Backbone as JSON Lines, residues from 0, in Angstrom:
{"i":0,"aa":"M","n":[45.75,-76.14,41.93],"ca":[46.59,-75.46,40.95],"c":[46.48,-76.19,39.62]}
{"i":1,"aa":"I","n":[46.4,-75.43,38.57],"ca":[46.29,-76.0,37.23],"c":[47.69,-76.34,36.73]}
{"i":2,"aa":"T","n":[47.86,-77.58,36.32],"ca":[49.14,-77.98,35.75],"c":[49.24,-77.44,34.32]}
{"i":3,"aa":"P","n":[50.44,-77.27,33.82],"ca":[50.6,-76.77,32.45],"c":[49.91,-77.69,31.42]}
{"i":4,"aa":"K","n":[49.88,-78.98,31.69],"ca":[49.24,-79.91,30.77],"c":[47.74,-79.66,30.71]}
{"i":5,"aa":"K","n":[47.11,-79.48,31.88],"ca":[45.68,-79.2,31.92],"c":[45.36,-77.86,31.25]}
{"i":6,"aa":"K","n":[46.22,-76.88,31.5],"ca":[46.01,-75.57,30.92],"c":[46.11,-75.62,29.39]}
{"i":7,"aa":"K","n":[47.05,-76.42,28.9],"ca":[47.21,-76.56,27.45],"c":[45.98,-77.23,26.83]}
{"i":8,"aa":"E","n":[45.41,-78.21,27.54],"ca":[44.2,-78.87,27.06],"c":[43.05,-77.88,26.97]}
{"i":9,"aa":"I","n":[42.92,-77.02,27.99],"ca":[41.87,-76.01,27.98],"c":[42.07,-75.03,26.83]}
{"i":10,"aa":"I","n":[43.32,-74.62,26.61],"ca":[43.62,-73.69,25.52],"c":[43.29,-74.32,24.17]}
{"i":11,"aa":"N","n":[43.62,-75.6,24.0],"ca":[43.32,-76.27,22.74],"c":[41.82,-76.4,22.52]}
{"i":12,"aa":"E","n":[41.08,-76.6,23.58],"ca":[39.63,-76.78,23.45],"c":[38.91,-75.46,23.16]}
{"i":13,"aa":"F","n":[39.3,-74.38,23.84],"ca":[38.56,-73.14,23.74],"c":[39.23,-72.07,22.88]}
{"i":14,"aa":"G","n":[40.47,-72.3,22.48],"ca":[41.19,-71.29,21.7],"c":[40.68,-71.17,20.29]}
{"i":15,"aa":"I","n":[40.87,-70.0,19.73],"ca":[40.45,-69.74,18.35],"c":[41.44,-70.37,17.37]}
{"i":16,"aa":"H","n":[42.73,-70.28,17.7],"ca":[43.77,-70.91,16.9],"c":[44.76,-71.58,17.84]}
{"i":17,"aa":"E","n":[45.79,-72.2,17.32],"ca":[46.7,-73.02,18.12],"c":[47.45,-72.26,19.21]}
{"i":18,"aa":"T","n":[47.88,-71.05,18.91],"ca":[48.67,-70.31,19.89],"c":[47.84,-69.28,20.65]}
{"i":19,"aa":"D","n":[46.55,-69.42,20.64],"ca":[45.65,-68.47,21.31],"c":[45.64,-68.72,22.81]}
{"i":20,"aa":"T","n":[46.17,-67.77,23.56],"ca":[46.15,-67.89,25.02],"c":[45.47,-66.7,25.68]}
{"i":21,"aa":"G","n":[45.16,-65.66,24.91],"ca":[44.66,-64.44,25.51],"c":[43.24,-64.07,25.17]}
{"i":22,"aa":"S","n":[42.57,-64.86,24.35],"ca":[41.2,-64.49,24.01],"c":[40.3,-64.64,25.22]}
{"i":23,"aa":"A","n":[39.18,-63.97,25.17],"ca":[38.26,-63.98,26.31],"c":[37.76,-65.4,26.59]}
{"i":24,"aa":"Q","n":[37.5,-66.18,25.55],"ca":[37.01,-67.54,25.75],"c":[38.01,-68.38,26.54]}
{"i":25,"aa":"V","n":[39.27,-68.3,26.18],"ca":[40.31,-69.08,26.86],"c":[40.45,-68.61,28.3]}
{"i":26,"aa":"Q","n":[40.45,-67.3,28.51],"ca":[40.61,-66.78,29.86],"c":[39.42,-67.15,30.75]}
{"i":27,"aa":"I","n":[38.22,-67.15,30.18],"ca":[37.04,-67.57,30.94],"c":[37.15,-69.04,31.32]}
{"i":28,"aa":"A","n":[37.58,-69.87,30.38],"ca":[37.7,-71.3,30.65],"c":[38.77,-71.59,31.71]}
{"i":29,"aa":"V","n":[39.89,-70.91,31.63],"ca":[40.97,-71.13,32.6],"c":[40.54,-70.66,33.99]}
{"i":30,"aa":"T","n":[39.92,-69.49,34.07],"ca":[39.49,-69.02,35.39],"c":[38.38,-69.9,35.95]}
{"i":31,"aa":"T","n":[37.52,-70.44,35.11],"ca":[36.48,-71.35,35.59],"c":[37.11,-72.6,36.18]}
{"i":32,"aa":"R","n":[38.13,-73.11,35.54],"ca":[38.82,-74.29,36.07],"c":[39.48,-73.99,37.42]}
{"i":33,"aa":"R","n":[40.1,-72.8,37.52],"ca":[40.72,-72.42,38.79],"c":[39.67,-72.23,39.88]}
{"i":34,"aa":"I","n":[38.52,-71.69,39.51],"ca":[37.43,-71.51,40.48],"c":[36.95,-72.86,40.99]}
{"i":35,"aa":"K","n":[36.78,-73.81,40.1],"ca":[36.32,-75.14,40.51],"c":[37.31,-75.8,41.47]}
{"i":36,"aa":"E","n":[38.6,-75.63,41.2],"ca":[39.6,-76.22,42.09],"c":[39.63,-75.53,43.45]}
{"i":37,"aa":"L","n":[39.44,-74.21,43.46],"ca":[39.4,-73.5,44.74],"c":[38.16,-73.87,45.55]}
{"i":38,"aa":"V","n":[37.04,-74.07,44.86],"ca":[35.82,-74.46,45.57],"c":[36.01,-75.82,46.24]}
{"i":39,"aa":"S","n":[36.63,-76.75,45.53],"ca":[36.86,-78.06,46.15],"c":[37.86,-77.95,47.31]}
{"i":40,"aa":"H","n":[38.84,-77.06,47.2],"ca":[39.78,-76.85,48.3],"c":[39.06,-76.27,49.51]}
{"i":41,"aa":"L","n":[38.16,-75.33,49.27],"ca":[37.46,-74.68,50.38],"c":[36.46,-75.61,51.05]}
{"i":42,"aa":"K","n":[35.99,-76.61,50.34],"ca":[35.12,-77.6,50.97],"c":[35.89,-78.43,52.0]}
{"i":43,"aa":"K","n":[37.16,-78.68,51.71],"ca":[38.01,-79.43,52.64],"c":[38.53,-78.55,53.77]}
{"i":44,"aa":"H","n":[38.77,-77.27,53.45],"ca":[39.37,-76.34,54.41],"c":[38.49,-75.09,54.53]}
{"i":45,"aa":"P","n":[37.38,-75.19,55.24],"ca":[36.42,-74.07,55.27],"c":[36.93,-72.81,55.96]}
{"i":46,"aa":"K","n":[37.96,-72.91,56.77],"ca":[38.45,-71.72,57.48],"c":[39.59,-71.0,56.75]}
{"i":47,"aa":"D","n":[39.89,-71.41,55.55],"ca":[40.97,-70.8,54.77],"c":[40.47,-69.49,54.16]}
{"i":48,"aa":"R","n":[40.63,-68.41,54.9],"ca":[40.1,-67.11,54.47],"c":[40.89,-66.51,53.3]}
{"i":49,"aa":"H","n":[42.16,-66.77,53.23],"ca":[42.97,-66.22,52.15],"c":[42.56,-66.82,50.8]}
{"i":50,"aa":"S","n":[42.3,-68.11,50.78],"ca":[41.86,-68.74,49.54],"c":[40.46,-68.27,49.16]}
{"i":51,"aa":"R","n":[39.62,-68.01,50.15],"ca":[38.27,-67.52,49.88],"c":[38.33,-66.14,49.22]}
{"i":52,"aa":"R","n":[39.25,-65.31,49.68],"ca":[39.42,-63.99,49.07],"c":[39.9,-64.13,47.62]}
{"i":53,"aa":"G","n":[40.82,-65.05,47.39],"ca":[41.28,-65.3,46.03],"c":[40.16,-65.81,45.14]}
{"i":54,"aa":"L","n":[39.29,-66.63,45.71],"ca":[38.14,-67.15,44.96],"c":[37.22,-66.01,44.54]}
{"i":55,"aa":"L","n":[36.93,-65.1,45.44],"ca":[36.08,-63.97,45.1],"c":[36.71,-63.11,44.01]}
{"i":56,"aa":"S","n":[38.01,-62.95,44.08],"ca":[38.72,-62.2,43.06],"c":[38.6,-62.88,41.69]}
{"i":57,"aa":"L","n":[38.73,-64.21,41.66],"ca":[38.62,-64.94,40.4],"c":[37.2,-64.86,39.83]}
{"i":58,"aa":"V","n":[36.21,-64.94,40.7],"ca":[34.82,-64.86,40.23],"c":[34.57,-63.48,39.61]}
{"i":59,"aa":"N","n":[35.07,-62.42,40.25],"ca":[34.9,-61.08,39.69],"c":[35.63,-60.93,38.37]}
{"i":60,"aa":"Q","n":[36.82,-61.52,38.27],"ca":[37.59,-61.45,37.03],"c":[36.85,-62.18,35.9]}
{"i":61,"aa":"R","n":[36.3,-63.35,36.21],"ca":[35.55,-64.09,35.19],"c":[34.32,-63.32,34.75]}
{"i":62,"aa":"R","n":[33.64,-62.66,35.7],"ca":[32.47,-61.86,35.36],"c":[32.84,-60.73,34.41]}
{"i":63,"aa":"K","n":[33.99,-60.1,34.61],"ca":[34.43,-59.04,33.71],"c":[34.69,-59.59,32.3]}
{"i":64,"aa":"F","n":[35.33,-60.75,32.23],"ca":[35.56,-61.37,30.92],"c":[34.24,-61.71,30.23]}
{"i":65,"aa":"L","n":[33.29,-62.23,31.0],"ca":[31.99,-62.59,30.44],"c":[31.24,-61.35,29.95]}
{"i":66,"aa":"N","n":[31.29,-60.27,30.71],"ca":[30.64,-59.03,30.28],"c":[31.26,-58.5,29.0]}
{"i":67,"aa":"F","n":[32.59,-58.57,28.91],"ca":[33.28,-58.14,27.7],"c":[32.84,-58.99,26.51]}
{"i":68,"aa":"L","n":[32.82,-60.29,26.7],"ca":[32.46,-61.19,25.6],"c":[31.01,-60.97,25.19]}
{"i":69,"aa":"L","n":[30.14,-60.72,26.14],"ca":[28.73,-60.46,25.83],"c":[28.59,-59.19,25.0]}
{"i":70,"aa":"S","n":[29.36,-58.17,25.3],"ca":[29.26,-56.92,24.54],"c":[29.85,-57.05,23.14]}
{"i":71,"aa":"K","n":[30.88,-57.88,22.99],"ca":[31.55,-58.01,21.69],"c":[30.92,-59.08,20.79]}
{"i":72,"aa":"S","n":[30.55,-60.2,21.39],"ca":[30.03,-61.32,20.6],"c":[29.04,-62.14,21.41]}
{"i":73,"aa":"P","n":[27.77,-61.8,21.34],"ca":[26.76,-62.54,22.11],"c":[26.7,-64.03,21.76]}
{"i":74,"aa":"R","n":[26.99,-64.36,20.52],"ca":[26.97,-65.77,20.11],"c":[28.07,-66.56,20.82]}
{"i":75,"aa":"S","n":[29.27,-65.99,20.87],"ca":[30.37,-66.65,21.58],"c":[30.08,-66.76,23.07]}
{"i":76,"aa":"Y","n":[29.44,-65.73,23.61],"ca":[29.05,-65.74,25.02],"c":[28.11,-66.91,25.31]}
{"i":77,"aa":"S","n":[27.09,-67.07,24.49],"ca":[26.14,-68.17,24.74],"c":[26.79,-69.53,24.53]}
{"i":78,"aa":"N","n":[27.71,-69.63,23.58],"ca":[28.4,-70.91,23.35],"c":[29.26,-71.3,24.55]}
{"i":79,"aa":"I","n":[30.01,-70.35,25.09],"ca":[30.9,-70.68,26.2],"c":[30.11,-70.94,27.47]}
{"i":80,"aa":"I","n":[28.98,-70.26,27.64],"ca":[28.11,-70.51,28.79],"c":[27.61,-71.96,28.76]}
{"i":81,"aa":"K","n":[27.22,-72.41,27.57],"ca":[26.73,-73.79,27.43],"c":[27.84,-74.8,27.65]}
{"i":82,"aa":"K","n":[29.02,-74.54,27.08],"ca":[30.14,-75.49,27.21],"c":[30.59,-75.65,28.67]}
{"i":83,"aa":"L","n":[30.63,-74.54,29.39],"ca":[31.15,-74.58,30.76],"c":[30.05,-74.85,31.78]}
{"i":84,"aa":"G","n":[28.8,-74.77,31.37],"ca":[27.7,-75.04,32.3],"c":[27.51,-73.93,33.31]}
{"i":85,"aa":"L","n":[27.7,-72.69,32.91],"ca":[27.52,-71.55,33.8],"c":[26.1,-71.02,33.7]}
{"i":86,"aa":"K","n":[25.7,-70.22,34.69],"ca":[24.38,-69.61,34.66],"c":[24.4,-68.42,33.7]}
{"i":87,"aa":"K","n":[23.31,-68.26,32.97],"ca":[23.21,-67.15,32.05],"c":[22.86,-65.86,32.75]}
{"i":88,"aa":"R","n":[23.32,-64.78,32.19],"ca":[22.96,-63.46,32.69],"c":[21.57,-63.12,32.18]}
{"i":89,"aa":"T","n":[20.73,-62.58,33.01],"ca":[19.33,-62.37,32.65],"c":[19.0,-60.93,32.3]}
{"i":90,"aa":"T","n":[19.85,-60.27,31.51],"ca":[19.53,-58.92,31.08],"c":[19.5,-58.83,29.59]}
């Protein structure tokens, strides 16, 4: 689970302005952090099917945000891909 302090750090790093919590960049960064934490949880608890379903949901949600960002601003898309260390889309 992301603590409010960690979430605020992510918002400050990826936000466009100080109170930005809803931009695609911030939402991608927050969901990526949640995905990383769920992956580490699933490594410890491989039979936790409910968390695995939540992980798949988060991955799909992040993909939707990334597709939106790619259609609106390809430059921002490539910047956030580099910052977060994600794989690029090959289309």
